[in-house]
Amino acid sequence: METAILFTFGFLMFVVFLYSLSLLHLLINFLKSRSQKDTSQKWDFSDPSQIPFVTIQLPLYNDKPVVERLLRNIAEMDYPPEKLEVQVLDDSTDDSAALTARIVSELQATGFPIQHITRMHREGFKAGALKAGLETAKGEFIAIFDSDFVPNSDWLKKTVPYFRNEKLGVVQTRWGHLNANYSLLTKLQAFLLDYHFILEQTGRNFGKHFINFNGTAGIWRKKCILDAGNWEGDTLTEDLDLSYRAQLKGWEFKYLREVETPAELPITIAAARSQQFRWNKGAAENFRKNYRKLLMDKKLTFGTRVHSFFHLLNSSFFFVVLQMGIISIPVLFLLGDPAYSGIFTGMTIFILSPVIFFVTYYAAYKELHQNDRLSLFRFVGLFFTFFSIAMGLSLHISIAILEGHFGKKSEFIRTPKFNLKSRPHLKLNSPVKVNFQLIVEILLMLLFAFGIFSAFKIGTYSLLPFHLMMFFGFSYVVLASLNIEILAGRKTDLKGFENL
């Protein structure tokens, strides 16, 4: 039994080590990209004949708090109106549809080319709405923005010119954050997203590996969408699905790190959990749907296959971490046994994994905080807090990825939007739901408390940092889920919304 426990623990550490090596390679690509000059050919928009027709699609579903901000922002887009149309793809089932119709009518009266498109059903969810709008879209290029995004007025002029390259199917821009400083929760979400958009997207794109359209703040060539088989709603991340199908067809993607598109981060633990569940389950569904095609495609390089494997299985490493956490408790009691000292000595190489994580995350963080003299100290706090809470979400995300891998279908649940600046007195508390998952999270919190106690009891401290992070993470998730506001990191003022 002891040997089986140690073998399993060592294998899980090895899996994490391999994943960390893939991130190290992305870091190398990222660093190389910083010295490379962009030589892409672009259209010259000073010549009106080179400006193509663009359709902007705005998928909505019960987004009343943010719909007016979205529509009036899009109406400020600096692009020739005769070469622009805006489709408001509204699947709303509440009274927000009436508000949307009124604002659309006002904008139409000013001559702005916008139309309100509704469906009698929600088949295919967001993918279905985008596909339905595509049937009548007049644009050669299709820009997509979710309801909580507020692109700058020159967004189209910064992205569309790259499509002079006829092989280019997608241009994706970097997400910015309107309310990153609102609370601990939003700071940690910004920390994760910045890592993805600075290091992962840049590293994969520079290495000519597959990247993903992020569902919003990007623009497609309409021909690319159709050639790849159009939008499909059989996964919860239709954006990732179409991205892989398009790149398997040979279309190129371009990521523009320097073009920032601001958006509002979820401000409640329930909204963040819902979003993470959808994203992570969708990634697992896409691995199940598309990875075999990548293995069979002889045109792809070995590096692209490897990075696609870790890309699509990214969320599945939460399941690995959860298993490591549980198994680490009996491992703690074996650490002092001389019979296994050689095995533990061999495992020390895997200490490189957290070092690699630290270095890669710091490189991404430093890129956006170059003028902050205290950036390293702020980063250290965010890094350990983020990974602790990520560990606390490991059960929630493990359930999502297992459902995805085993093909269990679930409804596409849109992330709630709040726009607190326009509703400063909104009550965010929701009824506490003590379900089976929360009970298990409480038990895991207690399990890692036992691990911390045992470390001091038996005088073995090598796993203490890991158990402290697991305990803190599950404590945060449990208390935040129970609406204990101080530990949820929530503020009652509007700080963090100064950019709205």
Short mmCIF file of C-alpha atoms in Angstrom, two decimals:
data_model
loop_
_atom_site.label_atom_id
_atom_site.label_comp_id
_atom_site.label_asym_id
_atom_site.label_seq_id
_atom_site.Cartn_x
_atom_site.Cartn_y
_atom_site.Cartn_z
CA MET A 1 0.00 0.00 0.00
CA GLU A 2 2.77 2.44 0.93
CA THR A 3 4.56 1.79 -2.36
CA ALA A 4 1.37 2.38 -4.35
CA ILE A 5 0.76 5.68 -2.56
CA LEU A 6 4.32 6.89 -3.22
CA PHE A 7 4.23 5.76 -6.86
CA THR A 8 0.93 7.58 -7.45
CA PHE A 9 2.19 10.73 -5.75
CA GLY A 10 5.42 10.64 -7.76
CA PHE A 11 3.54 10.11 -11.02
CA LEU A 12 1.27 13.08 -10.34
CA MET A 13 4.31 15.25 -9.57
CA PHE A 14 5.86 14.11 -12.86
CA VAL A 15 2.72 15.13 -14.78
CA VAL A 16 2.84 18.59 -13.22
CA PHE A 17 6.54 18.78 -14.09
CA LEU A 18 5.85 18.04 -17.76
CA TYR A 19 3.16 20.73 -17.80
CA SER A 20 5.58 23.22 -16.25
CA LEU A 21 8.13 22.43 -18.99
CA SER A 22 5.54 23.36 -21.63
CA LEU A 23 5.08 26.72 -19.89
CA LEU A 24 8.83 27.22 -19.78
CA HIS A 25 8.94 26.77 -23.55
CA LEU A 26 6.16 29.34 -23.92
CA LEU A 27 8.22 31.73 -21.79
CA ILE A 28 11.17 31.30 -24.15
CA ASN A 29 8.89 32.05 -27.12
CA PHE A 30 7.49 35.09 -25.32
CA LEU A 31 10.94 36.49 -24.62
CA LYS A 32 11.97 35.94 -28.24
CA SER A 33 8.83 37.70 -29.47
CA ARG A 34 9.75 40.90 -27.63
CA SER A 35 12.70 41.50 -29.95
CA GLN A 36 10.90 40.56 -33.16
CA LYS A 37 9.59 43.38 -35.32
CA ASP A 38 6.13 42.87 -36.80
CA THR A 39 6.52 42.85 -40.58
CA SER A 40 2.92 41.90 -41.39
CA GLN A 41 1.48 43.42 -44.52
CA LYS A 42 -1.52 45.63 -43.80
CA TRP A 43 -4.13 47.51 -45.73
CA ASP A 44 -3.66 51.27 -45.96
CA PHE A 45 -6.88 52.77 -44.64
CA SER A 46 -5.92 56.21 -45.97
CA ASP A 47 -7.11 54.71 -49.25
CA PRO A 48 -10.92 54.25 -48.89
CA SER A 49 -10.91 51.50 -51.51
CA GLN A 50 -8.91 49.28 -49.14
CA ILE A 51 -11.42 49.50 -46.29
CA PRO A 52 -13.57 46.32 -46.23
CA PHE A 53 -17.13 45.85 -45.00
CA VAL A 54 -17.29 44.72 -41.37
CA THR A 55 -20.13 43.24 -39.31
CA ILE A 56 -20.02 43.61 -35.52
CA GLN A 57 -21.98 40.93 -33.65
CA LEU A 58 -23.12 41.57 -30.08
CA PRO A 59 -24.58 38.40 -28.50
CA LEU A 60 -26.89 39.24 -25.58
CA TYR A 61 -28.78 37.22 -23.01
CA ASN A 62 -30.50 39.00 -20.13
CA ASP A 63 -27.70 41.57 -19.91
CA LYS A 64 -29.78 44.55 -18.82
CA PRO A 65 -27.18 46.13 -16.48
CA VAL A 66 -24.61 46.55 -19.27
CA VAL A 67 -26.56 46.70 -22.52
CA GLU A 68 -26.82 50.49 -22.75
CA ARG A 69 -23.13 50.96 -22.02
CA LEU A 70 -22.29 48.39 -24.69
CA LEU A 71 -24.51 49.80 -27.45
CA ARG A 72 -23.57 53.43 -26.92
CA ASN A 73 -19.89 52.46 -26.84
CA ILE A 74 -20.16 50.54 -30.12
CA ALA A 75 -21.94 53.52 -31.67
CA GLU A 76 -18.71 55.49 -31.14
CA MET A 77 -16.72 53.11 -33.32
CA ASP A 78 -14.55 55.07 -35.75
CA TYR A 79 -15.25 53.31 -39.03
CA PRO A 80 -17.00 54.40 -42.25
CA PRO A 81 -20.73 53.81 -41.55
CA GLU A 82 -21.34 52.76 -45.14
CA LYS A 83 -18.95 49.84 -44.57
CA LEU A 84 -20.25 48.81 -41.17
CA GLU A 85 -23.24 46.99 -39.74
CA VAL A 86 -23.96 46.03 -36.15
CA GLN A 87 -26.05 42.97 -35.30
CA VAL A 88 -27.47 42.89 -31.78
CA LEU A 89 -28.12 39.15 -31.37
CA ASP A 90 -30.58 39.21 -28.50
CA ASP A 91 -31.75 35.92 -26.97
CA SER A 92 -33.01 37.64 -23.81
CA THR A 93 -36.02 36.28 -21.98
CA ASP A 94 -36.44 39.17 -19.51
CA ASP A 95 -37.36 42.84 -19.85
CA SER A 96 -33.89 43.74 -21.10
CA ALA A 97 -35.07 43.04 -24.65
CA ALA A 98 -37.38 46.07 -24.49
CA LEU A 99 -34.54 48.30 -23.28
CA THR A 100 -32.31 46.99 -26.07
CA ALA A 101 -35.01 47.64 -28.68
CA ARG A 102 -35.43 51.23 -27.47
CA ILE A 103 -31.70 52.02 -27.59
CA VAL A 104 -31.33 50.38 -31.01
CA SER A 105 -34.20 52.53 -32.32
CA GLU A 106 -32.53 55.68 -30.97
CA LEU A 107 -29.26 54.79 -32.66
CA GLN A 108 -30.99 53.92 -35.91
CA ALA A 109 -32.62 57.37 -35.89
CA THR A 110 -29.15 58.93 -35.92
CA GLY A 111 -28.23 56.93 -39.01
CA PHE A 112 -26.08 54.37 -37.22
CA PRO A 113 -26.23 50.99 -39.05
CA ILE A 114 -27.53 48.75 -36.25
CA GLN A 115 -30.22 46.07 -36.15
CA HIS A 116 -31.91 44.15 -33.36
CA ILE A 117 -32.15 40.43 -34.12
CA THR A 118 -34.13 38.14 -31.82
CA ARG A 119 -34.92 34.42 -31.83
CA MET A 120 -37.93 32.54 -30.49
CA HIS A 121 -35.63 29.92 -28.95
CA ARG A 122 -32.13 29.64 -27.54
CA GLU A 123 -30.98 26.65 -29.55
CA GLY A 124 -27.20 26.39 -29.62
CA PHE A 125 -26.95 29.17 -27.02
CA LYS A 126 -24.28 31.74 -27.96
CA ALA A 127 -22.99 29.64 -30.86
CA GLY A 128 -26.54 29.38 -32.21
CA ALA A 129 -27.05 33.14 -32.02
CA LEU A 130 -23.76 33.85 -33.81
CA LYS A 131 -24.58 31.31 -36.49
CA ALA A 132 -28.06 32.74 -37.04
CA GLY A 133 -26.66 36.25 -37.37
CA LEU A 134 -24.04 35.05 -39.82
CA GLU A 135 -26.76 34.01 -42.26
CA THR A 136 -27.62 37.65 -42.97
CA ALA A 137 -24.31 39.32 -42.12
CA LYS A 138 -23.06 41.45 -45.00
CA GLY A 139 -19.53 41.87 -43.68
CA GLU A 140 -16.51 40.11 -45.07
CA PHE A 141 -15.17 40.24 -41.52
CA ILE A 142 -17.07 39.54 -38.29
CA ALA A 143 -16.06 41.27 -35.04
CA ILE A 144 -17.56 39.87 -31.83
CA PHE A 145 -17.94 41.55 -28.44
CA ASP A 146 -19.61 40.17 -25.33
CA SER A 147 -21.89 42.54 -23.45
CA ASP A 148 -19.37 43.49 -20.76
CA PHE A 149 -16.70 44.68 -23.21
CA VAL A 150 -16.07 48.31 -24.17
CA PRO A 151 -13.64 48.43 -27.12
CA ASN A 152 -11.89 51.68 -27.97
CA SER A 153 -13.21 53.63 -30.93
CA ASP A 154 -10.15 52.83 -33.07
CA TRP A 155 -10.41 49.08 -32.45
CA LEU A 156 -11.40 48.16 -36.02
CA LYS A 157 -8.69 50.35 -37.51
CA LYS A 158 -6.10 48.52 -35.40
CA THR A 159 -7.25 45.00 -36.28
CA VAL A 160 -8.89 44.85 -39.71
CA PRO A 161 -5.80 45.96 -41.75
CA TYR A 162 -3.99 42.69 -40.91
CA PHE A 163 -6.47 40.75 -43.03
CA ARG A 164 -4.57 41.81 -46.13
CA ASN A 165 -2.95 38.41 -45.51
CA GLU A 166 -5.46 36.15 -47.28
CA LYS A 167 -4.48 33.17 -45.12
CA LEU A 168 -5.40 35.02 -41.93
CA GLY A 169 -8.64 33.80 -40.37
CA VAL A 170 -8.69 35.52 -36.97
CA VAL A 171 -7.22 38.52 -35.17
CA GLN A 172 -7.51 38.28 -31.37
CA THR A 173 -6.79 41.17 -29.00
CA ARG A 174 -5.78 41.22 -25.35
CA TRP A 175 -8.44 41.62 -22.68
CA GLY A 176 -8.10 44.55 -20.30
CA HIS A 177 -9.93 44.96 -16.99
CA LEU A 178 -12.22 47.80 -16.00
CA ASN A 179 -12.46 46.77 -12.36
CA ALA A 180 -9.31 44.79 -11.57
CA ASN A 181 -8.83 46.63 -8.25
CA TYR A 182 -12.40 46.25 -7.05
CA SER A 183 -11.69 43.30 -4.73
CA LEU A 184 -9.32 40.45 -4.04
CA LEU A 185 -11.44 38.25 -6.29
CA THR A 186 -11.15 40.59 -9.28
CA LYS A 187 -7.41 41.08 -8.70
CA LEU A 188 -6.88 37.34 -8.85
CA GLN A 189 -8.99 36.94 -11.99
CA ALA A 190 -7.01 39.72 -13.66
CA PHE A 191 -3.78 38.01 -12.56
CA LEU A 192 -4.84 34.76 -14.29
CA LEU A 193 -6.16 36.40 -17.46
CA ASP A 194 -3.08 38.59 -17.84
CA TYR A 195 -0.93 35.46 -17.67
CA HIS A 196 -2.99 33.84 -20.41
CA PHE A 197 -2.98 36.86 -22.68
CA ILE A 198 0.62 37.94 -22.10
CA LEU A 199 2.51 34.65 -21.95
CA GLU A 200 0.34 31.82 -23.27
CA GLN A 201 -1.25 33.53 -26.26
CA THR A 202 1.99 35.27 -27.23
CA GLY A 203 4.12 32.16 -26.73
CA ARG A 204 1.87 29.90 -28.76
CA ASN A 205 1.33 32.43 -31.54
CA PHE A 206 5.04 33.25 -31.86
CA GLY A 207 5.85 29.51 -32.00
CA LYS A 208 3.23 29.06 -34.74
CA HIS A 209 1.22 26.73 -32.54
CA PHE A 210 -2.56 26.71 -32.20
CA ILE A 211 -4.09 29.56 -30.19
CA ASN A 212 -7.73 30.25 -29.49
CA PHE A 213 -10.17 32.98 -30.27
CA ASN A 214 -11.30 33.98 -26.78
CA GLY A 215 -15.00 34.29 -27.55
CA THR A 216 -14.92 38.08 -27.71
CA ALA A 217 -12.65 41.03 -28.52
CA GLY A 218 -11.59 39.40 -31.77
CA ILE A 219 -12.50 39.44 -35.43
CA TRP A 220 -13.02 36.60 -37.91
CA ARG A 221 -12.86 36.34 -41.66
CA LYS A 222 -16.37 35.16 -42.55
CA LYS A 223 -14.97 32.75 -45.12
CA CYS A 224 -12.85 31.13 -42.37
CA ILE A 225 -15.90 30.52 -40.16
CA LEU A 226 -17.79 28.86 -42.99
CA ASP A 227 -14.80 26.84 -44.21
CA ALA A 228 -14.22 25.46 -40.71
CA GLY A 229 -17.82 24.25 -40.46
CA ASN A 230 -19.47 27.26 -38.83
CA TRP A 231 -20.36 27.72 -35.17
CA GLU A 232 -21.39 24.56 -33.29
CA GLY A 233 -23.07 24.43 -29.90
CA ASP A 234 -22.03 20.93 -28.83
CA THR A 235 -19.40 22.24 -26.39
CA LEU A 236 -19.55 24.99 -23.76
CA THR A 237 -16.60 26.79 -25.36
CA GLU A 238 -17.71 27.22 -28.96
CA ASP A 239 -14.87 29.72 -29.47
CA LEU A 240 -12.16 27.16 -28.66
CA ASP A 241 -13.89 24.55 -30.80
CA LEU A 242 -14.13 26.72 -33.92
CA SER A 243 -10.56 27.96 -33.35
CA TYR A 244 -9.15 24.45 -33.51
CA ARG A 245 -11.30 23.40 -36.46
CA ALA A 246 -10.21 26.51 -38.38
CA GLN A 247 -6.50 25.99 -37.68
CA LEU A 248 -6.81 22.33 -38.64
CA LYS A 249 -8.08 23.65 -41.98
CA GLY A 250 -4.87 25.63 -42.36
CA TRP A 251 -6.09 29.12 -41.39
CA GLU A 252 -3.64 31.38 -39.60
CA PHE A 253 -4.43 33.28 -36.40
CA LYS A 254 -2.82 36.51 -35.25
CA TYR A 255 -2.68 37.71 -31.67
CA LEU A 256 -2.26 41.45 -31.01
CA ARG A 257 -0.88 41.83 -27.49
CA GLU A 258 -0.61 45.61 -27.87
CA VAL A 259 -4.32 46.10 -28.60
CA GLU A 260 -6.21 46.09 -25.30
CA THR A 261 -9.97 45.62 -25.11
CA PRO A 262 -11.35 46.46 -21.64
CA ALA A 263 -14.04 44.39 -19.94
CA GLU A 264 -15.66 43.96 -16.54
CA LEU A 265 -14.58 41.04 -14.37
CA PRO A 266 -17.12 39.00 -12.35
CA ILE A 267 -17.40 40.45 -8.85
CA THR A 268 -19.06 37.59 -6.93
CA ILE A 269 -17.68 34.17 -6.14
CA ALA A 270 -20.81 32.58 -7.63
CA ALA A 271 -20.31 34.36 -10.96
CA ALA A 272 -16.60 33.50 -11.02
CA ARG A 273 -17.30 29.86 -10.20
CA SER A 274 -19.94 29.66 -12.94
CA GLN A 275 -17.56 31.16 -15.51
CA GLN A 276 -14.69 28.87 -14.52
CA PHE A 277 -16.97 25.82 -14.64
CA ARG A 278 -18.03 26.65 -18.21
CA TRP A 279 -14.54 27.46 -19.44
CA ASN A 280 -12.92 24.38 -17.92
CA LYS A 281 -15.64 21.94 -18.85
CA GLY A 282 -15.62 23.34 -22.38
CA ALA A 283 -11.85 22.79 -22.65
CA ALA A 284 -12.28 19.14 -21.65
CA GLU A 285 -15.11 18.77 -24.17
CA ASN A 286 -12.87 20.17 -26.87
CA PHE A 287 -10.07 17.76 -26.01
CA ARG A 288 -12.56 14.93 -26.38
CA LYS A 289 -13.86 16.32 -29.67
CA ASN A 290 -10.74 17.58 -31.44
CA TYR A 291 -7.51 16.12 -30.12
CA ARG A 292 -7.68 12.92 -32.13
CA LYS A 293 -7.86 15.06 -35.28
CA LEU A 294 -4.65 16.80 -34.24
CA LEU A 295 -2.87 13.47 -33.70
CA MET A 296 -3.94 12.25 -37.13
CA ASP A 297 -2.94 15.43 -38.98
CA LYS A 298 0.48 14.74 -40.47
CA LYS A 299 0.96 18.39 -41.47
CA LEU A 300 1.27 19.50 -37.84
CA THR A 301 4.61 19.68 -36.10
CA PHE A 302 5.41 17.68 -33.00
CA GLY A 303 5.63 20.93 -31.02
CA THR A 304 2.12 21.97 -32.08
CA ARG A 305 0.73 18.59 -31.05
CA VAL A 306 2.43 18.83 -27.66
CA HIS A 307 1.32 22.40 -26.96
CA SER A 308 -2.23 21.63 -28.13
CA PHE A 309 -2.28 18.65 -25.75
CA PHE A 310 -1.37 20.85 -22.78
CA HIS A 311 -3.60 23.69 -24.03
CA LEU A 312 -6.75 21.56 -24.22
CA LEU A 313 -5.90 19.70 -21.01
CA ASN A 314 -4.87 22.84 -19.13
CA SER A 315 -7.88 22.72 -16.82
CA SER A 316 -7.44 18.99 -16.20
CA PHE A 317 -4.37 19.74 -14.10
CA PHE A 318 -6.73 20.95 -11.38
CA PHE A 319 -7.82 17.32 -11.05
CA VAL A 320 -4.17 16.31 -10.77
CA VAL A 321 -3.60 18.89 -8.02
CA LEU A 322 -6.69 17.72 -6.12
CA GLN A 323 -5.45 14.12 -6.20
CA MET A 324 -1.98 15.23 -5.09
CA GLY A 325 -3.51 17.11 -2.19
CA ILE A 326 -5.50 14.15 -0.93
CA ILE A 327 -2.66 11.65 -1.36
CA SER A 328 -0.18 14.03 0.27
CA ILE A 329 -1.78 13.39 3.67
CA PRO A 330 -0.69 9.73 3.90
CA VAL A 331 2.59 10.68 2.17
CA LEU A 332 3.24 13.05 5.07
CA PHE A 333 3.38 10.10 7.47
CA LEU A 334 5.81 8.21 5.22
CA LEU A 335 8.31 11.05 4.95
CA GLY A 336 10.09 10.12 8.15
CA ASP A 337 10.47 6.43 7.25
CA PRO A 338 14.14 5.70 6.35
CA ALA A 339 12.99 2.92 4.01
CA TYR A 340 11.65 5.50 1.57
CA SER A 341 14.35 8.16 1.90
CA GLY A 342 15.85 7.28 -1.49
CA ILE A 343 12.50 7.71 -3.23
CA PHE A 344 11.93 11.13 -1.67
CA THR A 345 15.45 12.20 -2.60
CA GLY A 346 14.67 11.33 -6.23
CA MET A 347 11.48 13.37 -6.12
CA THR A 348 13.32 16.55 -5.23
CA ILE A 349 13.85 17.30 -8.94
CA PHE A 350 10.16 18.11 -9.12
CA ILE A 351 10.72 21.16 -6.92
CA LEU A 352 11.54 22.80 -10.25
CA SER A 353 7.83 22.84 -11.13
CA PRO A 354 6.79 25.60 -8.67
CA VAL A 355 9.98 27.51 -9.57
CA ILE A 356 8.99 27.44 -13.25
CA PHE A 357 5.45 28.52 -12.40
CA PHE A 358 6.84 31.41 -10.37
CA VAL A 359 9.22 32.57 -13.11
CA THR A 360 6.69 32.35 -15.95
CA TYR A 361 3.95 34.13 -14.02
CA TYR A 362 6.38 36.85 -12.94
CA ALA A 363 7.48 37.43 -16.54
CA ALA A 364 3.86 38.02 -17.55
CA TYR A 365 3.14 40.20 -14.51
CA LYS A 366 6.27 42.30 -15.00
CA GLU A 367 5.33 42.98 -18.63
CA LEU A 368 2.27 44.94 -17.47
CA HIS A 369 3.88 46.50 -14.38
CA GLN A 370 7.27 47.61 -15.64
CA ASN A 371 7.08 50.99 -13.90
CA ASP A 372 6.12 49.59 -10.51
CA ARG A 373 9.20 49.46 -8.28
CA LEU A 374 7.35 47.22 -5.83
CA SER A 375 6.10 44.86 -8.53
CA LEU A 376 8.08 41.88 -7.22
CA PHE A 377 6.66 42.23 -3.70
CA ARG A 378 3.11 42.70 -4.99
CA PHE A 379 3.61 39.75 -7.33
CA VAL A 380 4.74 37.40 -4.57
CA GLY A 381 1.58 38.12 -2.58
CA LEU A 382 -0.68 37.70 -5.61
CA PHE A 383 1.13 34.57 -6.77
CA PHE A 384 0.71 32.61 -3.56
CA THR A 385 -2.80 33.91 -2.96
CA PHE A 386 -3.84 33.05 -6.51
CA PHE A 387 -2.45 29.53 -6.44
CA SER A 388 -3.95 28.89 -3.01
CA ILE A 389 -7.42 29.88 -4.14
CA ALA A 390 -6.96 28.02 -7.43
CA MET A 391 -6.26 24.93 -5.32
CA GLY A 392 -9.42 25.70 -3.34
CA LEU A 393 -11.39 25.63 -6.59
CA SER A 394 -9.85 22.31 -7.63
CA LEU A 395 -12.87 20.23 -6.60
CA HIS A 396 -15.28 22.53 -8.46
CA ILE A 397 -13.16 22.50 -11.61
CA SER A 398 -12.46 18.76 -11.35
CA ILE A 399 -16.19 18.10 -11.49
CA ALA A 400 -16.39 20.31 -14.58
CA ILE A 401 -13.56 18.62 -16.44
CA LEU A 402 -14.76 15.10 -15.56
CA GLU A 403 -18.20 15.96 -16.93
CA GLY A 404 -16.50 17.27 -20.06
CA HIS A 405 -14.29 14.23 -20.60
CA PHE A 406 -17.16 11.80 -20.01
CA GLY A 407 -19.56 13.68 -22.28
CA LYS A 408 -22.15 14.86 -19.76
CA LYS A 409 -24.04 17.76 -21.34
CA SER A 410 -25.14 20.86 -19.49
CA GLU A 411 -26.70 24.22 -20.28
CA PHE A 412 -24.61 27.18 -21.39
CA ILE A 413 -24.89 29.54 -18.39
CA ARG A 414 -23.92 33.13 -19.13
CA THR A 415 -21.75 34.89 -16.58
CA PRO A 416 -23.85 37.51 -14.71
CA LYS A 417 -23.03 41.15 -15.50
CA PHE A 418 -23.38 43.86 -12.85
CA ASN A 419 -22.08 47.30 -13.95
CA LEU A 420 -22.00 48.52 -10.35
CA LYS A 421 -21.08 52.06 -11.30
CA SER A 422 -24.60 52.56 -12.61
CA ARG A 423 -26.12 50.66 -9.64
CA PRO A 424 -23.98 51.51 -6.58
CA HIS A 425 -26.54 50.31 -4.05
CA LEU A 426 -27.10 46.90 -5.63
CA LYS A 427 -27.33 44.11 -3.05
CA LEU A 428 -24.97 41.34 -4.10
CA ASN A 429 -25.77 38.78 -1.43
CA SER A 430 -27.51 35.67 -2.69
CA PRO A 431 -29.10 32.85 -0.71
CA VAL A 432 -26.55 30.38 0.60
CA LYS A 433 -26.90 26.94 -1.00
CA VAL A 434 -25.36 24.22 1.12
CA ASN A 435 -25.10 21.40 -1.40
CA PHE A 436 -23.08 18.20 -1.54
CA GLN A 437 -20.15 19.91 -3.25
CA LEU A 438 -19.87 22.57 -0.55
CA ILE A 439 -19.96 19.86 2.14
CA VAL A 440 -17.07 18.05 0.43
CA GLU A 441 -15.15 21.34 0.19
CA ILE A 442 -15.64 21.83 3.94
CA LEU A 443 -14.33 18.30 4.55
CA LEU A 444 -11.28 19.00 2.38
CA MET A 445 -10.65 22.20 4.32
CA LEU A 446 -10.66 20.15 7.52
CA LEU A 447 -8.45 17.49 5.91
CA PHE A 448 -5.71 19.98 5.14
CA ALA A 449 -6.07 21.51 8.60
CA PHE A 450 -5.33 18.01 9.88
CA GLY A 451 -2.28 17.89 7.56
CA ILE A 452 -0.97 21.16 9.04
CA PHE A 453 -1.53 19.89 12.59
CA SER A 454 0.16 16.58 11.77
CA ALA A 455 3.25 18.31 10.36
CA PHE A 456 3.88 19.95 13.72
CA LYS A 457 2.90 16.82 15.62
CA ILE A 458 5.42 14.54 13.87
CA GLY A 459 7.99 17.24 13.10
CA THR A 460 7.99 16.84 9.31
CA TYR A 461 7.54 20.12 7.46
CA SER A 462 8.35 19.54 3.76
CA LEU A 463 4.66 19.40 2.78
CA LEU A 464 3.60 22.19 5.13
CA PRO A 465 3.61 24.99 2.50
CA PHE A 466 1.48 22.86 0.19
CA HIS A 467 -1.01 22.01 2.94
CA LEU A 468 -1.16 25.64 4.09
CA MET A 469 -2.05 26.75 0.54
CA MET A 470 -4.66 24.01 0.17
CA PHE A 471 -6.18 24.89 3.54
CA PHE A 472 -6.27 28.62 2.78
CA GLY A 473 -7.73 28.00 -0.67
CA PHE A 474 -10.57 25.78 0.49
CA SER A 475 -11.23 28.09 3.43
CA TYR A 476 -11.60 31.04 1.07
CA VAL A 477 -13.93 29.17 -1.28
CA VAL A 478 -16.08 27.84 1.56
CA LEU A 479 -16.40 31.15 3.41
CA ALA A 480 -16.94 33.15 0.22
CA SER A 481 -19.64 30.68 -0.85
CA LEU A 482 -21.30 31.22 2.52
CA ASN A 483 -21.37 35.00 1.86
CA ILE A 484 -18.85 35.89 4.53
CA GLU A 485 -17.90 39.14 2.86
CA ILE A 486 -14.55 40.01 4.47
CA LEU A 487 -12.97 36.78 3.34
CA ALA A 488 -14.71 37.02 -0.02
CA GLY A 489 -12.65 40.14 -0.64
CA ARG A 490 -15.64 42.32 -1.46
CA LYS A 491 -15.75 46.10 -1.10
CA THR A 492 -18.76 48.29 -0.68
CA ASP A 493 -17.51 51.34 -2.57
CA LEU A 494 -16.84 51.80 -6.28
CA LYS A 495 -13.07 51.65 -6.12
CA GLY A 496 -11.83 49.63 -9.05
CA PHE A 497 -14.49 51.00 -11.40
CA GLU A 498 -12.70 54.28 -12.04
CA ASN A 499 -12.14 53.32 -15.70
CA LEU A 500 -15.78 52.62 -16.47
#
